[in-house]
C-alpha positions as CSV (number, residue, x, y, z in Angstrom):
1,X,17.7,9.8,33.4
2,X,16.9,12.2,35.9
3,X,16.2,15.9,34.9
4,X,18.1,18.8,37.0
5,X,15.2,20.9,38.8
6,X,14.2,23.9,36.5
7,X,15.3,22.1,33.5
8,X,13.2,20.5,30.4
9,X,13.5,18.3,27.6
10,X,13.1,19.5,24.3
11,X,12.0,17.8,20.9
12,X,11.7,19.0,17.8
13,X,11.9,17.4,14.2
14,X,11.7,18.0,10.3
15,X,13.1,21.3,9.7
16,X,14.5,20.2,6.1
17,X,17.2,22.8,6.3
18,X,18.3,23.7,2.4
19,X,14.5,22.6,1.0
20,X,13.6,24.3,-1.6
21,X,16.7,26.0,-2.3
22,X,19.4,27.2,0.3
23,X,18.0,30.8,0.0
24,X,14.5,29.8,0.5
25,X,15.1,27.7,3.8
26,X,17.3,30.5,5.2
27,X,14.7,32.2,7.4
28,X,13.2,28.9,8.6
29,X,17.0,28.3,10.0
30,X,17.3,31.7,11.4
31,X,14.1,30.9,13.2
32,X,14.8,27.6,14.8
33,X,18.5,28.6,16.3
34,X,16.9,32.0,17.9
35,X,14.3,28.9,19.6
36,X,17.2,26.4,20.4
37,X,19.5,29.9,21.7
38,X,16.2,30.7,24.0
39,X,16.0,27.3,25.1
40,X,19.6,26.8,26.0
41,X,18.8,28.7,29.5
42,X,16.4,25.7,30.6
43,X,17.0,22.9,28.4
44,X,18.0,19.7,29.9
45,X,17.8,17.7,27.0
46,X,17.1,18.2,23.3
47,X,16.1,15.8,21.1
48,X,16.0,16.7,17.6
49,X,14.0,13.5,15.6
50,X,15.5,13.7,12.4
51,X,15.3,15.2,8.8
52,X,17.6,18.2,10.3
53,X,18.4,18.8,6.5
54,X,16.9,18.1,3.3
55,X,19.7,15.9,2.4
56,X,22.5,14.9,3.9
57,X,25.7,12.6,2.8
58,X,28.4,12.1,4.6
59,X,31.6,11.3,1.9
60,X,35.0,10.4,4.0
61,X,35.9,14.0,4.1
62,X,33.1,16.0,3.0
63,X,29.7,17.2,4.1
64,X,26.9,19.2,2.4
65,X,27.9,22.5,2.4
66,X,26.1,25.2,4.5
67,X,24.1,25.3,7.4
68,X,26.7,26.8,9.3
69,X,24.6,28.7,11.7
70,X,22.5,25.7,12.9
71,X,25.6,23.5,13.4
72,X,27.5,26.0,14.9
73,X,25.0,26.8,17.8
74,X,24.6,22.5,18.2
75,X,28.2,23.3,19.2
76,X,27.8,26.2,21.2
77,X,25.0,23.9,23.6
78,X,26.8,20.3,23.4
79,X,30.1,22.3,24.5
80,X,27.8,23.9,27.6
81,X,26.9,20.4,28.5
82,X,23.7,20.2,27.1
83,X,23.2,16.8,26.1
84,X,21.4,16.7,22.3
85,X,20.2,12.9,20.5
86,X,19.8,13.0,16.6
87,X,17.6,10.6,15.4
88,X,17.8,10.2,11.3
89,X,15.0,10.9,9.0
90,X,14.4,9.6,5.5
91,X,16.3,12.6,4.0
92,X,19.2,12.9,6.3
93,X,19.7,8.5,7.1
94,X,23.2,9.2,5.2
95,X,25.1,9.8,8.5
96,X,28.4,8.3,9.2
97,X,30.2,9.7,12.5
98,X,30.1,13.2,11.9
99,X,27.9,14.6,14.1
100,X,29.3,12.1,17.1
101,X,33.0,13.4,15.8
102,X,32.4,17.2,15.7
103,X,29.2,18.1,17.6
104,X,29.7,15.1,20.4
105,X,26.1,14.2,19.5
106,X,25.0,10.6,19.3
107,X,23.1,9.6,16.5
108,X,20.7,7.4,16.4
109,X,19.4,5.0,13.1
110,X,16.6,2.9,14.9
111,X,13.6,4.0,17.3
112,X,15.0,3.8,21.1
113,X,13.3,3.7,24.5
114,X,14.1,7.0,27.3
115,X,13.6,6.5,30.9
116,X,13.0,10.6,32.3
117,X,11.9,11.0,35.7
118,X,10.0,7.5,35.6
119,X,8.6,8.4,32.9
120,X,9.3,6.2,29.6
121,X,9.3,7.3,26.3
122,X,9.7,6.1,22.9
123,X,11.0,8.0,20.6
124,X,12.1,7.3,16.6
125,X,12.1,9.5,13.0
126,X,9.2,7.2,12.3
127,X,9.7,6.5,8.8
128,X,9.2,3.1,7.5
129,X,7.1,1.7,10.8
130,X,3.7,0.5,11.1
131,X,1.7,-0.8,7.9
132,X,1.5,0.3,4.6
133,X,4.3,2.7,3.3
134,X,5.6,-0.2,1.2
135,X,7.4,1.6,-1.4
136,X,9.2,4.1,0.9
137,X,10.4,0.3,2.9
138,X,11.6,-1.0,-0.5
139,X,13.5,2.6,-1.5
140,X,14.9,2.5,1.9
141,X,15.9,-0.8,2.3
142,X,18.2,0.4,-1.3
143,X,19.0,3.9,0.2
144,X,20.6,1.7,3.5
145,X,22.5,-1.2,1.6
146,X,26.3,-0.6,2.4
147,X,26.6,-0.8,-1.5
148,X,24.5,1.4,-2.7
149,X,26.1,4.0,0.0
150,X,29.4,2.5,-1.7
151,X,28.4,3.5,-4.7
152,X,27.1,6.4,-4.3
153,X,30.1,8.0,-2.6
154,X,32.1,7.8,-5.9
155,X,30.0,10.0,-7.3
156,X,32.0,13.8,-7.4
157,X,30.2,15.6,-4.3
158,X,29.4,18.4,-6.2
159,X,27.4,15.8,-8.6
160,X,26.7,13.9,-5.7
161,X,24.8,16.3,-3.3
162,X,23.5,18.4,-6.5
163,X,22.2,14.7,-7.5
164,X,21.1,13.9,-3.9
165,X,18.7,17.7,-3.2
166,X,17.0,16.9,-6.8
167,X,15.9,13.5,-5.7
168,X,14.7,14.9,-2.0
169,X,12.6,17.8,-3.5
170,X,11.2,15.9,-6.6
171,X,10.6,12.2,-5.6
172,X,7.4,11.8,-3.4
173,X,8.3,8.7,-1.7
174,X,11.6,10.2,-0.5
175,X,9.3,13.4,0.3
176,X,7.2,12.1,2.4
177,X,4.5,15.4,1.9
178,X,1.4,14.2,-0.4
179,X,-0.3,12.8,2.7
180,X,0.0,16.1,5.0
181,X,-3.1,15.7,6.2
182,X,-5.0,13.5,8.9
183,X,-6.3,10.8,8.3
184,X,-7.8,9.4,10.6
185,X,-6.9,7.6,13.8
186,X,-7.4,3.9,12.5
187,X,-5.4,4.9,9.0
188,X,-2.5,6.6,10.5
189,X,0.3,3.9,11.0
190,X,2.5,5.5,13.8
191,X,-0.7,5.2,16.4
192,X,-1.2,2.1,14.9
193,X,2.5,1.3,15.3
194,X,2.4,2.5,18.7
195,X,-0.6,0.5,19.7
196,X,1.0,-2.4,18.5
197,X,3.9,-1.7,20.8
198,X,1.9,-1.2,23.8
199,X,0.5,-5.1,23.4
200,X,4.3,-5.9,24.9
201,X,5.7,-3.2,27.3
202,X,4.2,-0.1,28.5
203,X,5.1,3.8,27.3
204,X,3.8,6.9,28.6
205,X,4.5,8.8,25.6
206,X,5.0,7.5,21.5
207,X,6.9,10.9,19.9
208,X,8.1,10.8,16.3
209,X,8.2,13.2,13.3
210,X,8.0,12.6,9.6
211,X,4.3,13.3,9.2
212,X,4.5,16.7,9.0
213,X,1.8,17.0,11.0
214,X,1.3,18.3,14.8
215,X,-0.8,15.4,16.5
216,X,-1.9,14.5,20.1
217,X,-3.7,11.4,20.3
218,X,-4.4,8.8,23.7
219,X,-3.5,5.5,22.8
220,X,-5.3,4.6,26.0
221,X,-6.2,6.1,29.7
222,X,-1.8,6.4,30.1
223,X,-0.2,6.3,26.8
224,X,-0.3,9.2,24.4
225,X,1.3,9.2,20.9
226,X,2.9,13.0,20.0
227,X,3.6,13.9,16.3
228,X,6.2,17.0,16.4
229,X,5.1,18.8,12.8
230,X,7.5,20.7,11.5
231,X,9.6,23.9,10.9
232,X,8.1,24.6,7.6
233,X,4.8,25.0,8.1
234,X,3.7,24.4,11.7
235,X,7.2,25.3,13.2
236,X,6.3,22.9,16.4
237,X,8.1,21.0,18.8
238,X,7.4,19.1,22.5
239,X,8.6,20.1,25.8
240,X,8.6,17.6,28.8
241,X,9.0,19.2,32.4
242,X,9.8,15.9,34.1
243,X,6.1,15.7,34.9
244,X,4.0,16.7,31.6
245,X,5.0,16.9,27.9
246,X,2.9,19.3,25.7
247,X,3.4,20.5,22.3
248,X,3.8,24.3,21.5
249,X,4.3,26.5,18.9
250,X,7.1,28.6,18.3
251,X,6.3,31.8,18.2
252,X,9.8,33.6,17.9
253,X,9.9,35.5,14.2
């Protein structure tokens, strides 16, 4: 992929639209489509690295209910030709051709590897890799079976989703948040992950989400690893210029 001159790509990841409540996460939504409207004049590329929404199920003919301003400017930029990539999260894994159908935005459920201007990437939600994290694996591992999505579609969506933002909010290992904090390059499993990776092909730059937690750490003299933060505390995100990536804070209110 080779990035038009003036143009950037753009990541961002774990905005947790609808967390606490609808009403709560409003402003935090208002904030991140004023930044992807002021990016649209230079964006070449966005790529949003999952947990969008707090929860998210997609049933044959229905999906959650609200969000209508974020979706609708994800619209407004893939019908200007800006090409956007959604990675899932652990909170929004429960996608099923929607976004491809109605946004024409390709979804992604597994890390992948990015070629930009010779410079390679990989990029992935990053739950569920590296050591450790073993009961999140095993709840995933349920959360992904065909039958338990089977299952769970049955379930009347208004019981369904109600059912579904409970169990994001309240259960930890669906959460994610009681480790928001660093701790310490040889205990956090994504540069460990990465390190890992690097014993069999060379990246220039490791970025996933999930932590919570705005990170920059060299994995050796040319390989970085990028943690994005988030849009509820941090509200951070990436920006690659075909040359550099750095990550920035948003700073529109």
């Amino acid at each position: 992929m080779t990035l038009p001159t003036g143009k950037k790509v753009y990541f961002a990841s774990d905005n947790h639209l609808g967390a606490p409540t609808m009403e709560q996460s409003l402003p935090r939504e208002k904030k991140f489509v004023a930044w992807l409207d002021k990016i649209k004049e230079d964006a070449g590329v966005i790529f949003l690295m999952g947990d969008l929404f707090d929860f998210w199920f997609e049933y044959k003919t229905v999906v959650p209910k609200g969000f209508t301003r974020t979706l609708g400017k994800l619209a407004e930029l893939s019908d200007v030709g800006i090409p956007i990539y959604y990675f899932v999260g652990n909170h929004d894994l429960w996608m099923n051709g929607y976004f491809e159908e109605e946004l024409n935005i390709p979804v992604f459920h597994e890390p992948q590897q990015f070629r930009i201007n010779n410079t390679s990437f990989f990029i992935g939600h990053g739950d569920g890799l590296g050591p450790g994290d073993k009961g999140f694996k095993r709840m995933k591992k349920v959360f992904t079976n065909p039958f338990s999505k089977w299952l769970f579609r049955w379930l009347h969506p208004d019981l369904g989703v109600k059912l579904g933002q409970y169990l994001s909010v309240k259960n930890k290992l669906i959460s994610g948040d009681e480790d928001i904090k660093f701790l310490g390059e040889e205990n956090e499993w994504l540069v460990q992950y990465a390190k890992r990776k690097l014993e069999d092909l060379h990246y220039d730059y490791f970025i996933f989400g999930h932590r919570h937690l705005p990170l920059e750490i060299d994995l050796n003299e040319k390989s970085k690893y990028i943690n994005l933060g988030d849009w509820i505390i941090h509200y951070t995100y990436a920006v690659f210029d075909g040359n550099t990536l750095n990550l920035k804070k948003n700073k529109i209110e």
